PDB file of C-alpha atoms in Angstrom:
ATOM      1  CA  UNK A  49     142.017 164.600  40.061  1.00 54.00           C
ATOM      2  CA  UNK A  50     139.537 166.534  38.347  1.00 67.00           C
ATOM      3  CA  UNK A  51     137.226 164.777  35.840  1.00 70.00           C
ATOM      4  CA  UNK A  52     133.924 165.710  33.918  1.00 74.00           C
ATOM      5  CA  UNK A  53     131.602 163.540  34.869  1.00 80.00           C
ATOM      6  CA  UNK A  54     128.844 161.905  32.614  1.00 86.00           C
ATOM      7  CA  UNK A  55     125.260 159.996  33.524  1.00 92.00           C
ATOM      8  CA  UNK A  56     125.560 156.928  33.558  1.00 94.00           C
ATOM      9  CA  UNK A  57     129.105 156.409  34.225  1.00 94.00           C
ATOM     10  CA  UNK A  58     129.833 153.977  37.142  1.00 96.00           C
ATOM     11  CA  UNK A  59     132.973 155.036  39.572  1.00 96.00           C
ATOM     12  CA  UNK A  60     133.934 153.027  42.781  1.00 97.00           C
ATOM     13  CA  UNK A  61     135.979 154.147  46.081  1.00 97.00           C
ATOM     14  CA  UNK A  62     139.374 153.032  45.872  1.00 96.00           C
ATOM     15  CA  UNK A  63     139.547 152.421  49.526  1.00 97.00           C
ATOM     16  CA  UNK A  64     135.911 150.122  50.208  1.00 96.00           C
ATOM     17  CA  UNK A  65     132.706 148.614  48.559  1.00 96.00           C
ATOM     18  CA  UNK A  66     131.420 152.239  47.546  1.00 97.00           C
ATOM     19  CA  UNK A  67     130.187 152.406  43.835  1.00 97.00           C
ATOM     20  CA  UNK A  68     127.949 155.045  42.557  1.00 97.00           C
ATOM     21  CA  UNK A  69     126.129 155.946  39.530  1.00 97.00           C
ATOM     22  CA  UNK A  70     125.972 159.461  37.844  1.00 96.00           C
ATOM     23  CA  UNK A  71     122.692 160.507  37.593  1.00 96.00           C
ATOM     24  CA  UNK A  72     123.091 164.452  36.797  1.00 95.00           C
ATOM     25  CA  UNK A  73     126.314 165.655  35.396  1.00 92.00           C
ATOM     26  CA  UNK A  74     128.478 167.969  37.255  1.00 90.00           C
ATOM     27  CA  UNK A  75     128.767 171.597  35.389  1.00 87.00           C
ATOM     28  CA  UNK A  76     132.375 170.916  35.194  1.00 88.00           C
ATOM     29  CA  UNK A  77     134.987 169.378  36.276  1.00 91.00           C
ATOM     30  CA  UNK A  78     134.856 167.784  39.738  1.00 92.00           C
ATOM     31  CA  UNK A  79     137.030 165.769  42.175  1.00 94.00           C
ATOM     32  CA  UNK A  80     135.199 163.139  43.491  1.00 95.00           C
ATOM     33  CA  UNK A  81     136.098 161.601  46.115  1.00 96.00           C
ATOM     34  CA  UNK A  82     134.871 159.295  48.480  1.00 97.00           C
ATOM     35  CA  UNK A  83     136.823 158.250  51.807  1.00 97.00           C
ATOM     36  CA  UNK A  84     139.195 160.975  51.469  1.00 96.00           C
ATOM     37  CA  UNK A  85     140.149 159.447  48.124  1.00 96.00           C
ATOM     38  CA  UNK A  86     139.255 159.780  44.317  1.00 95.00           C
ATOM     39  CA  UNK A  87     137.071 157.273  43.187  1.00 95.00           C
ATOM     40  CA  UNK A  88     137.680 155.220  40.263  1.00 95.00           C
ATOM     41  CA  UNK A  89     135.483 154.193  36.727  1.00 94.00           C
ATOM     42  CA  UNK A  90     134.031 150.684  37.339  1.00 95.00           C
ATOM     43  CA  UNK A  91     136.528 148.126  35.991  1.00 93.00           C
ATOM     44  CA  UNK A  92     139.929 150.512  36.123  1.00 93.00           C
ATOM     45  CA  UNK A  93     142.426 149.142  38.137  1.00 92.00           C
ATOM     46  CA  UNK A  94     142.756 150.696  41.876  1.00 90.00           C
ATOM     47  CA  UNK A  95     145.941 152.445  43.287  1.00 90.00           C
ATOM     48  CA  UNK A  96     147.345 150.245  45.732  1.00 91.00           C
ATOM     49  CA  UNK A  97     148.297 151.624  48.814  1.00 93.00           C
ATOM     50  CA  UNK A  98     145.388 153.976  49.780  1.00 95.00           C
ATOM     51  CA  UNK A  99     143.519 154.395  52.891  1.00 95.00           C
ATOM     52  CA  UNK A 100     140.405 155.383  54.514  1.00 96.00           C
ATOM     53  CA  UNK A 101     140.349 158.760  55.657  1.00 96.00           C
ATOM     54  CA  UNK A 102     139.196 158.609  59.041  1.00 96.00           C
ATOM     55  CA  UNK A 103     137.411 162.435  58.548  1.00 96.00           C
ATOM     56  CA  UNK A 104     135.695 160.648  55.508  1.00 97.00           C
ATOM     57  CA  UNK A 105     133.972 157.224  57.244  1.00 96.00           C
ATOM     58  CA  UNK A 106     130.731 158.088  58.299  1.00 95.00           C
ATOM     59  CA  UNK A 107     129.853 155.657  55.401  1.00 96.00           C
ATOM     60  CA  UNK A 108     127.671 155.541  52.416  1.00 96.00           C
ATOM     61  CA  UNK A 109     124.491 153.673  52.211  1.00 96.00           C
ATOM     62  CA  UNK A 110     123.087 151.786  49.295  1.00 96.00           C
ATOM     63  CA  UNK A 111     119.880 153.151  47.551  1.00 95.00           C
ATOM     64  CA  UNK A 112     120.923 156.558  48.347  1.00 96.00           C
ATOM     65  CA  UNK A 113     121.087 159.615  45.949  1.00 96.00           C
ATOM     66  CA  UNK A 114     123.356 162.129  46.924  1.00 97.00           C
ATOM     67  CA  UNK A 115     123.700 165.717  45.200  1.00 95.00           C
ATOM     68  CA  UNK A 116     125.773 169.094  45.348  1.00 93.00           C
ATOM     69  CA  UNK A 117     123.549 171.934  44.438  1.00 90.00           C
ATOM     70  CA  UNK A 118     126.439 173.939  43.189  1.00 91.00           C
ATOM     71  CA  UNK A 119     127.807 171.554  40.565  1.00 91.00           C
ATOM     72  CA  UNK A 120     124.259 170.360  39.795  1.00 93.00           C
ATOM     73  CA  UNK A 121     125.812 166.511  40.409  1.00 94.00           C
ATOM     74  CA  UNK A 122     123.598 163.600  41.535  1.00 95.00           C
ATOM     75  CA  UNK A 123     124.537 160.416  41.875  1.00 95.00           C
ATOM     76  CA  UNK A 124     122.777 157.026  43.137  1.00 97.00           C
ATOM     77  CA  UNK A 125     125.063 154.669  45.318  1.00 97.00           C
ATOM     78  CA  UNK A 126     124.727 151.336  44.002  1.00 97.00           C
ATOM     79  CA  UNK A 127     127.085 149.740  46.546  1.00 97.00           C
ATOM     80  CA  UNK A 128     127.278 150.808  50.315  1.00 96.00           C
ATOM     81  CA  UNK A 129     130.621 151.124  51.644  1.00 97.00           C
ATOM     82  CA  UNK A 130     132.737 152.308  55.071  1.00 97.00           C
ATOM     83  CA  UNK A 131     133.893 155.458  53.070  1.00 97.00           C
ATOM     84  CA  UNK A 132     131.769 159.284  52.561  1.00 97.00           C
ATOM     85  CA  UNK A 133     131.489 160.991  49.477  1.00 97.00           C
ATOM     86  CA  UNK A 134     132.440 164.265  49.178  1.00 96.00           C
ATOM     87  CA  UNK A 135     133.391 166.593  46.180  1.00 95.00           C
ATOM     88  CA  UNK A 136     137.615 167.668  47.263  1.00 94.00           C
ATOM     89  CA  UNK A 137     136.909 168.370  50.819  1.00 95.00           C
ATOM     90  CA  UNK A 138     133.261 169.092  51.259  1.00 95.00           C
ATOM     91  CA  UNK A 139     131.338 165.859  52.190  1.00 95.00           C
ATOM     92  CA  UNK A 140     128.630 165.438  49.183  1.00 95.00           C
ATOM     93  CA  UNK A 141     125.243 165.675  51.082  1.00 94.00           C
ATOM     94  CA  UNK A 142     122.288 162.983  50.629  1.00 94.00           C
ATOM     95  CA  UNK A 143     119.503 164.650  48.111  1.00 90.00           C
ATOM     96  CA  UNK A 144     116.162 165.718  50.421  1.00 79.00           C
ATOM     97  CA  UNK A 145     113.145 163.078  49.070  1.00 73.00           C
ATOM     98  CA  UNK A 146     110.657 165.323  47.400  1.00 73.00           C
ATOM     99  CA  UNK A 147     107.344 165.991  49.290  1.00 75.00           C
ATOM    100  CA  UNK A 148     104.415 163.559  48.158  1.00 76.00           C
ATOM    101  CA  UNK A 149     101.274 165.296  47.057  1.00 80.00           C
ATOM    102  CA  UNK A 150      98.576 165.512  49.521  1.00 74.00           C
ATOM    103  CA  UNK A 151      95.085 163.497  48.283  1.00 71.00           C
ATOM    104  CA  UNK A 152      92.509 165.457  50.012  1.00 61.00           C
TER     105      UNK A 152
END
């Protein structure tokens, strides 16, 4: 499932508590995932029948931005959850917090 993504939009994991936010939009298309399986806009109804990927469960944790430097995508999770994210099959890595400046 391929879908353009756009800030703001909320999508949870169809498989635990995961949600996230869209913070940066993806260049295009994108299939994101998150425990092995595509997530899901806030309020859609869930597949039944789904389960966690045990390659995809080292977990996401709340408060957390996460972004794929070749899509450009960021996204904020706004809900912790058993589940990783990950764009297809390459695990979406956390964003690096940016260096303070020094006051010399």
């Amino acid at each position: 499932m391929s879908t353009l993504v756009k800030p703001g939009t909320r999508y949870k994991s169809t498989v635990c508590d995961t949600e996230v936010i869209i913070v940066k939009p993806s260049s295009g298309p994108i299939d994101l995932r998150c425990g092995g399986q595509p997530v899901v806009e806030v309020g859609a109804e869930v597949p039944a029948g789904l389960t966690l990927d045990p390659a995809f469960s080292g977990g996401t944790p709340l408060g957390k931005r996460f972004a794929d430097p070749e899509s450009g995508l960021e996204l904020l999770a706004t809900k912790g959850g058993a589940g990783s994210l990950s764009i297809g099959e390459v695990p979406l890595p956390l964003k690096d917090a940016k260096p303070l400046p020094s006051s010399d």
